[in-house]
Amino acid sequence: MNHFMVFTVVIPMLTAMVCLLFGRDNLAIKRGVGLAGVLATLGAALYMFGVAFDGAMVVYSMGGWQAPFGIVFVLDRLSGSMVLLTNVLALFAYLYAINGSDKGPYFHFLFLMQITGVNGAFLTGDMFNLFVFFEIMLLTAYVLAIYGSGAERVKYGTRYVFLNMIGSAIFLIAVGVLYGVTGTLNMADMAVKAAAVGSQDAMLLRSGSYLLVTVFAIKAALFPLYFWLPGTYSVAAAPVAAIFAIMTKVGVYAILRSTTLIWGADAGFVTGLVVPYLLPLALVTLALGVVGALAATRLRALIAYLIIASVGTILTGIGLYTADGISGALFYMAHSTLISAGMFLIADLVREQRGAAFGDRLDHGPAVRQPVLIGMLFFIGAIVMAGLPPVTGFIGKVLILEAAIDSSWTMWLWSVFLAASFFTLMAVSRAGTVLFWKSQGEPSEDAPDVGLRLIPIAGVFSCVLAMTIFAGPIVAFTDATAAQLLDKTQYITAVLGGAR
Amino acid sequence: MINYQILLASSIGVLVAAGIYLMLRARTFPVVLGLAMLGYAVNLFLFGMGRLEIGTPPIIQDGVTSYVDPLPQALVLTAIVIGFGMTAFAVTLAVKGFVISGNDHIDGEIPRTESGGDTE
């Protein structure tokens, strides 16, 4: 059996429980256990990525119950690479956290459970199990979002919690409708059954599908459902905001997976259900994200809006619904997840060294105590985030722009993309100028040093650098991933075998 | 059988309507109550998606030929547990918000122009 499939879920869950045993004390032990857990999960994720790299599809049936009756985990190129991305990001966020941002009794437990939920959501091949992993992910996210307390965090956290609780209710209704119509919860089986639904149930199937995509759009922060994001992300603690960078991508993943599998080609009454709406909505998301970034008054709010813009970029690529478009979107997804997490960490350094009065407000405040170091980090991060050549953001955007040449949306897509890139550059340069050049007043001497927290940020940068240098092989891989996604029979055969 | 269907459908409808009304109150306690009501409605709805049968067991027994789908019942059980945890957390958060901000508005502040009878 392929028991390695459950390791990326079981290892963080078990280490989380171990951390829970140590309660309020023993910070050093919890850090050690947590770090071991994060590293072991990353190892498992690397192994899984290696297995999936050549295009193998591995299906793991929980407790030996065969699909479509039992719950399955499905490893393919997409889920393998998403799990790897999650755990690389988790390592960086965790390394940052254990250098002083992990005060409080349950941080390590919550952080590891968050990874559990995200990994599970990427791997599962069952609709209801997806719901359960979403809930694990969300419940820990609720607590992490208000971790450390404070009026701002509780205020935005409350909205985040209530909105997502409504989202969960809609998710259950959607799953209920789809189960009522297709009689299955297994995604592969649902794809087969949905394609064969008769006209008497077509409207029910379509409304269930629309409800489901609405829920995924809330998670992905797609226009018009992104208003929860800037507040929540911009006030969360730095390592939490960094790990939240993957959370919107879970929504994007769910949209991509269900769009290619259930609402893809030859799907009867739900053929191409979402695709016509995805592209325009994604372009609006991109445009509004950049407008928000221009108007942001705090550095972390600016980054949060750029996350929304990046979701718009990714979903534009998916909305093109060609192999090239999806491939470019996947490349951009890895890039934007890493760099937005890195930027949240840098913003935290800025906030800390400017002192409590100014924090990360984009205002003429005191200088940071280590202007050269933090300024350089910000400068590199901003270049990557804005997508200047020759780094990853630029490559990702070019891939999507190229993919759009034959599309009927070319004019809109090109103009929105290019304008958005320009205004993103403007927004980050304005922030950099205000923070590092137009500072007034002496830096406070007692501000904490960057110290070891440089390591995770350097880690993010080296990943981006590696993605730039090895862009050729990586794009070959994302091309193969897109091809695998668009051929849904491969997934269905892997899960259901010849039995269908 | 028909009565059973009408009863289930209308109770789902009433619960959803009440839940949405309460959720639009923009104060934490009514919103938590509204979410709980919506949760009940969702659970009943999931239960109904396994088709309504009376007097049929979900587990295989001797001498029984007609069964009801057991899966939605398992789903409802899971959803109840998750909903319970979520409601508990939402209540805690609402109390924390009240302690920190001194009022029970979702936005954490009393709106400047009070309307809709929402006066202090």
XYZ file of C-alpha atoms in Angstrom:
620
model
C 0.000 0.000 0.000
C 0.973 3.621 -0.466
C 0.884 4.643 3.147
C 3.219 7.561 2.470
C 0.141 9.416 1.200
C -1.179 10.177 4.672
C 2.124 11.341 6.144
C 1.729 14.999 5.181
C -1.539 15.019 7.122
C -0.674 12.685 9.991
C 2.778 14.061 10.881
C 1.677 17.672 11.516
C -1.455 16.455 13.296
C 0.503 14.229 15.674
C 3.205 16.800 16.357
C 0.438 19.345 17.007
C -1.013 17.018 19.631
C 2.427 16.582 21.195
C 2.798 20.379 21.371
C -0.580 20.539 23.086
C 0.725 18.251 25.839
C 3.285 20.829 26.906
C 0.610 23.395 27.631
C 1.745 26.880 28.524
C 5.343 26.173 29.410
C 8.334 24.537 27.770
C 8.538 26.906 24.814
C 11.886 25.446 23.752
C 10.523 21.892 23.605
C 7.458 23.000 21.649
C 9.655 24.858 19.184
C 11.829 21.761 18.745
C 8.868 19.404 18.317
C 7.172 21.811 15.937
C 10.294 22.302 13.847
C 10.809 18.537 13.654
C 7.197 18.184 12.564
C 7.459 20.886 9.909
C 10.718 19.420 8.555
C 9.379 15.862 8.519
C 6.236 17.022 6.703
C 8.383 18.850 4.186
C 10.379 15.637 3.681
C 7.177 13.675 3.078
C 5.962 16.385 0.702
C 9.245 16.244 -1.229
C 8.942 12.474 -1.545
C 5.361 12.811 -2.791
C 6.401 15.463 -5.269
C 9.090 13.093 -6.538
C 6.507 10.346 -7.014
C 4.086 12.628 -8.836
C 6.779 14.333 -10.904
C 6.768 11.764 -13.715
C 3.004 11.912 -14.035
C 2.179 8.957 -11.806
C -1.198 9.109 -10.088
C -1.351 7.467 -6.709
C -4.657 6.794 -5.007
C -4.822 5.898 -1.328
C -8.054 4.472 0.054
C -8.621 5.253 3.718
C -8.988 2.048 5.687
C -8.981 0.037 2.479
C -12.514 1.148 1.547
C -12.512 1.344 -2.214
C -13.621 4.408 -4.155
C -16.310 5.580 -4.671
C -17.510 4.316 -1.281
C -14.529 5.159 0.890
C -12.543 8.354 1.190
C -9.528 8.560 -1.107
C -6.431 10.703 -1.201
C -5.283 11.407 -4.745
C -1.741 12.407 -5.585
C -1.167 13.865 -9.022
C 1.154 16.567 -10.305
C -1.118 19.365 -9.105
C -1.752 18.107 -5.576
C 1.881 17.025 -5.193
C 3.235 20.430 -6.145
C 0.662 22.283 -4.021
C 1.555 20.216 -0.954
C 5.240 20.873 -1.573
C 4.585 24.613 -1.918
C 2.560 24.623 1.318
C 5.271 22.950 3.305
C 8.121 25.042 1.940
C 6.098 28.092 2.931
C 5.280 26.563 6.313
C 8.977 26.015 7.009
C 9.787 29.679 6.323
C 6.843 30.976 8.331
C 7.710 28.656 11.204
C 11.379 29.636 11.197
C 10.275 33.248 11.442
C 7.790 32.455 14.200
C 10.199 30.608 16.488
C 12.439 33.671 16.580
C 10.121 35.475 18.911
C 6.642 35.663 17.321
C 5.350 32.454 18.890
C 4.495 33.656 22.365
C 1.318 32.258 23.810
C 0.511 28.709 24.795
C -1.082 27.271 21.677
C 0.655 28.862 18.715
C 2.616 25.748 17.729
C -0.435 23.528 17.979
C -2.520 25.868 15.839
C 0.194 26.368 13.257
C 0.681 22.628 12.754
C -3.060 21.994 12.589
C -3.282 24.687 9.937
C -0.749 22.777 7.837
C -2.718 19.586 8.451
C -5.868 21.165 7.095
C -4.235 22.716 4.040
C -2.352 19.537 3.087
C -5.494 17.467 3.512
C -7.541 19.850 1.383
C -5.007 19.543 -1.437
C -4.853 15.752 -1.298
C -8.401 14.616 -0.743
C -10.482 13.239 -3.577
C -13.771 13.381 -1.726
C -16.131 16.356 -1.606
C -17.223 15.987 1.998
C -13.709 15.259 3.150
C -12.725 18.486 1.407
C -15.321 20.237 3.556
C -13.867 18.660 6.700
C -10.313 19.721 5.842
C -11.587 23.203 4.976
C -13.105 23.372 8.439
C -9.871 22.214 10.122
C -8.013 24.835 8.126
C -10.577 27.549 8.885
C -11.019 26.881 12.574
C -7.280 27.152 13.134
C -7.214 30.200 10.844
C -9.930 31.863 12.944
C -7.833 31.468 16.067
C -4.576 32.386 14.356
C -6.133 35.499 12.767
C -6.875 36.965 16.202
C -3.780 35.443 17.822
C -2.161 37.891 20.191
C -5.521 39.681 20.470
C -5.875 43.452 20.149
C -8.906 45.475 19.069
C -8.064 45.479 15.333
C -7.513 41.739 15.160
C -10.728 40.947 16.984
C -12.673 43.387 14.804
C -11.491 41.996 11.468
C -11.342 38.462 12.863
C -15.029 38.630 13.761
C -15.988 39.503 10.187
C -13.699 36.793 8.846
C -15.209 34.174 11.141
C -18.832 35.062 10.434
C -18.330 35.295 6.682
C -16.609 31.931 6.536
C -19.222 30.315 8.749
C -21.838 31.397 6.215
C -19.520 30.040 3.522
C -19.375 26.698 5.307
C -23.174 26.541 5.422
C -23.315 27.208 1.674
C -20.650 24.543 1.109
C -22.801 21.980 2.924
C -25.901 22.961 0.940
C -23.917 22.627 -2.306
C -22.529 19.239 -1.301
C -26.028 18.168 -0.285
C -27.516 19.170 -3.622
C -24.732 17.487 -5.582
C -25.080 14.348 -3.487
C -28.822 14.361 -3.958
C -28.439 14.576 -7.733
C -25.399 12.364 -8.342
C -25.566 10.040 -5.349
C -21.856 10.202 -4.703
C -19.304 12.324 -2.881
C -16.183 11.016 -4.562
C -15.001 13.749 -6.930
C -14.038 11.401 -9.754
C -17.292 9.491 -9.458
C -19.187 12.774 -9.234
C -17.570 13.859 -12.513
C -18.802 10.653 -14.173
C -22.291 10.839 -12.675
C -22.720 14.572 -13.286
C -21.976 14.084 -16.980
C -24.781 11.517 -17.170
C -27.446 13.511 -15.297
C -30.730 13.735 -17.177
C -32.465 16.980 -18.080
C -34.955 16.685 -15.204
C -32.133 17.212 -12.682
C -30.040 19.602 -14.781
C -31.099 22.778 -12.993
C -30.505 21.244 -9.582
C -27.056 20.083 -10.641
C -26.194 23.489 -12.037
C -27.389 25.385 -8.955
C -25.426 23.035 -6.689
C -22.347 23.612 -8.812
C -22.756 27.389 -8.731
C -23.134 27.306 -4.946
C -19.965 25.246 -4.691
C -17.952 27.612 -6.857
C -19.268 30.531 -4.777
C -17.787 28.943 -1.669
C -14.468 28.362 -3.395
C -14.535 31.967 -4.615
C -14.937 33.181 -1.010
C -11.836 31.206 -0.041
C -9.921 32.384 -3.096
C -10.979 36.029 -2.562
C -12.400 36.432 -6.064
C -14.379 39.600 -6.837
C -16.973 40.333 -5.398
C -16.112 38.136 -2.431
C -12.725 39.486 -1.402
C -13.665 42.178 1.118
C -12.788 40.039 4.105
C -9.171 39.622 3.054
C -7.333 42.973 3.397
C -8.398 43.613 6.977
C -7.805 40.110 8.248
C -4.447 39.590 6.578
C -3.059 43.024 7.310
C -3.563 42.874 11.071
C -2.614 39.213 11.631
C 0.743 38.365 13.217
C 3.536 38.145 10.608
C 4.078 34.350 10.464
C 0.300 33.882 10.442
C -0.130 36.288 7.535
C 2.692 34.447 5.769
C 1.025 31.059 6.102
C -2.320 32.651 5.146
C -0.750 33.365 1.732
C -1.424 29.721 0.883
C -5.043 29.885 2.109
C -6.383 31.834 -0.860
C -4.562 29.337 -3.065
C -6.571 26.513 -1.507
C -9.635 28.216 -2.932
C -7.911 28.647 -6.286
C -6.896 24.981 -6.199
C -10.472 23.909 -5.448
C -11.768 26.022 -8.352
C -9.110 24.601 -10.688
C -9.678 21.005 -9.597
C -13.457 21.079 -9.828
C -13.465 23.138 -13.021
C -11.219 20.687 -14.835
C -12.713 17.544 -13.318
C -16.431 18.072 -12.783
C -17.247 21.104 -14.939
C -14.751 20.366 -17.699
C -15.255 19.093 -21.223
C -17.954 16.477 -21.975
C -19.693 17.048 -18.657
C -23.289 16.982 -19.895
C -25.311 19.847 -18.459
C -22.378 21.315 -16.551
C -19.870 21.454 -19.403
C -17.744 24.588 -19.030
C -20.050 25.848 -16.304
C -17.710 28.295 -14.604
C -15.160 29.211 -17.247
C -17.154 32.001 -19.011
C -17.513 33.931 -15.731
C -14.071 33.234 -14.376
C -12.001 35.342 -16.755
C -13.930 38.650 -16.478
C -14.304 38.313 -12.706
C -10.610 37.538 -12.372
C -9.678 40.617 -14.403
C -11.909 42.793 -12.198
C -10.279 41.211 -9.119
C -6.845 42.017 -10.501
C -7.780 45.618 -11.283
C -9.453 46.258 -7.936
C -6.633 44.574 -6.033
C -4.156 46.978 -7.605
C -6.432 49.970 -6.953
C -6.612 48.873 -3.320
C -2.826 48.592 -3.189
C -2.488 52.148 -4.520
C -4.884 53.448 -1.884
C -3.487 51.423 1.019
C -2.338 53.440 4.006
C -0.377 50.647 5.649
C 2.329 48.434 4.178
C 0.660 45.183 5.206
C -2.671 46.300 3.747
C -0.806 47.027 0.503
C 0.588 43.487 0.456
C -2.849 42.066 1.263
C -4.310 43.904 -1.736
C -1.483 42.615 -3.913
C -2.479 39.091 -2.811
C -5.960 39.833 -4.179
C -4.350 41.073 -7.401
C -2.293 37.878 -7.621
C -5.440 35.777 -7.189
C -6.891 37.742 -10.092
C -3.806 37.007 -12.192
C -3.892 33.283 -11.404
C -7.606 32.917 -12.069
C -7.233 34.812 -15.351
C -4.804 32.129 -16.462
C -7.210 29.412 -15.365
C -10.122 31.288 -16.944
C -8.412 31.092 -20.331
C -8.878 27.350 -19.903
C -6.057 26.315 -22.192
C -3.033 24.223 -21.257
C -0.788 27.266 -21.647
C -3.001 29.477 -19.527
C -3.254 26.979 -16.672
C 0.470 26.321 -16.860
C 1.264 30.031 -16.551
C -1.232 30.348 -13.711
C 0.431 27.509 -11.786
C 3.854 29.075 -12.211
C 2.524 32.439 -11.053
C 0.773 30.784 -8.109
C 4.020 29.338 -6.722
C 5.751 32.690 -7.242
C 3.059 34.853 -5.668
C 2.515 32.579 -2.663
C 6.195 32.639 -1.756
C 6.827 36.310 -2.342
C 3.693 37.607 -0.621
C 4.595 35.535 2.436
C 8.131 36.945 2.285
C 6.798 40.497 1.997
C 4.602 40.044 5.076
C 7.701 38.990 7.009
C 9.651 42.020 5.751
C 6.730 44.309 6.602
C 6.816 42.918 10.133
C 10.495 43.872 10.451
C 9.660 47.393 9.260
C 6.756 47.647 11.693
C 8.883 46.512 14.602
C 11.835 48.801 13.987
C 9.749 51.909 13.368
C 8.186 51.634 16.784
C 4.606 51.308 17.952
C 3.555 54.865 17.082
C 4.039 54.469 13.348
C 4.220 50.730 12.761
C 3.855 49.977 9.079
C 1.791 53.085 8.284
C 2.806 54.647 4.987
C 3.561 57.961 6.626
C 6.670 60.051 7.181
C 7.748 58.402 10.395
C 11.033 57.485 12.017
C 13.582 55.477 10.051
C 14.117 51.796 10.664
C 17.201 51.029 12.739
C 18.793 48.815 10.067
C 17.860 50.825 6.949
C 20.380 49.216 4.591
C 19.469 45.633 5.386
C 15.696 46.029 5.571
C 15.706 48.490 2.669
C 17.548 45.979 0.477
C 15.172 43.189 1.491
C 12.195 45.395 0.690
C 13.732 46.490 -2.605
C 14.318 42.896 -3.794
C 10.899 41.791 -2.549
C 9.171 44.705 -4.263
C 10.893 43.990 -7.574
C 9.822 40.359 -7.427
C 6.303 41.209 -6.320
C 5.784 43.836 -9.006
C 7.014 41.356 -11.614
C 9.913 43.289 -13.088
C 12.113 41.329 -15.460
C 13.902 39.014 -15.190
C 12.426 37.435 -12.036
C 9.564 34.999 -11.536
C 6.609 37.391 -11.466
C 7.580 38.625 -14.901
C 7.945 35.089 -16.278
C 4.549 34.079 -14.901
C 2.827 37.103 -16.373
C 4.489 36.635 -19.765
C 3.327 33.015 -19.823
C -0.267 34.073 -19.203
C -0.053 36.964 -21.678
C 1.307 34.607 -24.334
C -1.436 32.096 -23.632
C -4.022 34.819 -24.154
C -2.950 35.725 -27.685
C -5.518 33.483 -29.356
C -8.258 34.267 -26.889
C -11.217 36.538 -27.612
C -10.307 38.431 -24.441
C -6.804 39.360 -25.608
C -7.348 43.099 -25.670
C -8.941 43.287 -22.221
C -6.467 40.869 -20.707
C -3.375 42.561 -22.073
C -4.482 46.046 -21.127
C -5.548 45.099 -17.604
C -2.368 43.052 -17.029
C 0.003 45.710 -18.274
C -1.770 48.563 -16.477
C -1.902 46.468 -13.305
C 1.822 45.751 -13.503
C 2.578 49.444 -13.881
C 0.371 50.503 -10.985
C 1.712 47.687 -8.786
C 5.186 49.016 -9.409
C 3.961 52.496 -8.544
C 2.337 51.317 -5.319
C 5.407 49.451 -4.062
C 7.786 52.264 -5.061
C 5.642 54.786 -3.240
C 5.674 52.582 -0.150
C 9.444 52.110 -0.367
C 10.074 55.827 -0.840
C 7.929 56.820 2.113
C 9.301 54.154 4.402
C 13.007 54.310 3.650
C 13.841 57.636 1.996
C 11.454 60.210 3.360
C 11.792 59.160 6.966
C 12.164 61.822 9.611
C 13.308 61.474 13.173
C 15.859 59.242 14.771
C 15.369 55.484 14.813
C 14.619 54.094 18.226
C 17.662 52.393 19.705
C 15.813 49.658 21.527
C 14.120 48.243 18.423
C 14.833 44.519 18.095
C 17.456 43.314 15.669
C 16.596 41.435 12.467
C 18.948 38.680 13.594
C 18.078 35.122 12.706
C 14.797 36.159 11.167
C 16.816 36.960 8.080
C 17.018 33.214 7.378
C 13.369 32.620 6.344
C 13.348 35.775 4.213
C 16.589 34.712 2.546
C 14.936 31.316 2.073
C 12.007 32.897 0.232
C 14.399 34.886 -1.954
C 16.502 31.844 -2.778
C 13.352 29.926 -3.771
C 12.381 32.800 -6.062
C 15.916 32.891 -7.446
C 15.839 29.145 -8.047
C 12.478 29.489 -9.777
C 13.985 32.161 -12.014
C 17.089 30.155 -12.926
C 15.243 26.861 -13.393
C 12.213 28.473 -15.007
C 12.602 26.219 -18.064
C 12.250 22.883 -16.242
C 9.571 24.295 -13.937
C 7.483 25.526 -16.861
C 7.910 22.111 -18.487
C 6.525 20.640 -15.270
C 3.577 23.066 -15.077
C 2.857 22.346 -18.750
C 2.697 18.645 -17.924
C 0.499 19.433 -14.906
C -1.911 21.417 -17.056
C -2.044 18.612 -19.628
C -2.762 16.110 -16.861
C -5.521 18.337 -15.475
C -7.243 18.856 -18.795
C -7.355 15.103 -19.403
C -9.897 14.219 -16.741
C -10.188 10.565 -17.796
C -6.733 10.001 -16.341
C -7.887 11.127 -12.893
C -11.151 9.222 -13.134
C -9.451 6.003 -14.238
C -6.857 6.312 -11.476
C -9.520 6.684 -8.786
C -12.232 4.371 -10.027
C -10.041 1.900 -11.915
C -11.664 0.012 -14.749
C -14.805 -0.390 -12.670
C -16.732 2.458 -14.213
C -45.467 10.721 3.557
C -46.552 13.921 1.793
C -47.125 15.554 5.190
C -43.631 14.574 6.218
C -42.191 16.205 3.104
C -44.157 19.413 3.663
C -43.099 19.492 7.304
C -39.402 19.050 6.467
C -39.420 21.515 3.563
C -41.242 24.218 5.476
C -39.104 23.835 8.579
C -35.978 24.212 6.462
C -37.512 27.288 4.849
C -38.515 28.879 8.143
C -35.118 28.188 9.696
C -33.259 29.684 6.732
C -35.493 32.743 6.699
C -35.081 33.288 10.438
C -31.347 32.670 10.163
C -30.867 35.191 7.376
C -33.002 37.781 9.176
C -30.936 37.396 12.337
C -27.639 37.441 10.433
C -28.554 40.814 8.934
C -28.844 42.340 12.420
C -25.140 43.295 12.449
C -24.842 42.599 16.166
C -22.860 39.628 17.319
C -25.430 37.781 19.424
C -28.229 37.767 16.813
C -25.678 36.814 14.141
C -24.476 33.843 16.177
C -28.097 32.775 16.690
C -28.754 33.240 12.978
C -25.742 31.111 12.078
C -26.970 28.410 14.442
C -30.403 28.476 12.772
C -28.824 28.313 9.332
C -26.765 25.387 10.602
C -29.915 23.530 11.702
C -31.496 24.191 8.326
C -28.410 22.888 6.523
C -28.397 19.734 8.625
C -32.051 19.048 7.898
C -31.403 19.725 4.220
C -28.488 17.282 4.112
C -30.656 14.724 5.851
C -33.384 15.212 3.272
C -30.920 14.705 0.425
C -30.820 11.004 1.301
C -34.512 10.892 0.286
C -37.272 10.672 2.857
C -38.276 7.199 3.948
C -40.300 6.210 6.970
C -39.738 2.999 8.882
C -36.710 1.816 6.952
C -33.429 1.107 8.742
C -30.082 2.434 7.496
C -28.137 -0.673 8.588
C -28.500 -4.145 7.114
C -30.773 -6.404 9.155
C -32.318 -9.817 8.651
C -35.706 -9.818 7.000
C -35.584 -6.230 5.794
C -35.665 -5.479 2.083
C -35.962 -1.690 1.973
C -33.207 0.535 3.337
C -32.636 4.244 3.685
C -29.328 5.794 2.537
C -27.102 5.901 5.646
C -24.529 8.315 4.219
C -26.441 11.607 4.704
C -27.030 10.632 8.329
C -23.280 10.223 8.796
C -22.704 13.555 7.047
C -25.244 15.283 9.290
C -23.504 13.860 12.342
C -20.175 15.279 11.155
C -21.748 18.606 10.260
C -23.420 18.858 13.683
C -20.116 18.301 15.464
C -18.294 20.859 13.329
C -21.153 23.337 13.665
C -21.088 22.924 17.418
C -17.398 23.735 17.608
C -17.790 26.707 15.304
C -20.727 28.122 17.295
C -18.788 27.749 20.532
C -15.875 29.624 19.009
C -18.120 32.337 17.567
C -19.721 32.918 20.977
C -16.298 33.194 22.624
C -15.170 35.622 19.959
C -18.332 37.690 20.335
C -17.784 37.959 24.089
C -14.140 38.901 23.534
C -15.183 41.555 21.013
C -17.698 42.932 23.512
C -15.061 43.099 26.247
C -12.510 44.801 24.002
C -14.674 47.272 22.111
C -17.407 47.813 24.705
C -20.265 47.150 22.297
C -21.679 44.184 20.423
C -21.637 45.530 16.868
C -19.979 43.360 14.240
C -17.838 46.288 13.141
C -16.703 46.885 16.701
C -18.110 50.423 16.755
C -21.532 51.994 17.152
C -22.677 53.362 13.763
C -22.780 57.161 13.694
C -26.273 57.435 12.271
C -28.445 54.948 14.055
C -31.257 53.665 11.889
C -33.592 50.712 11.833
C -34.347 50.977 15.534
C -30.824 49.901 16.407
C -30.336 52.576 19.060
C -28.352 52.092 22.216
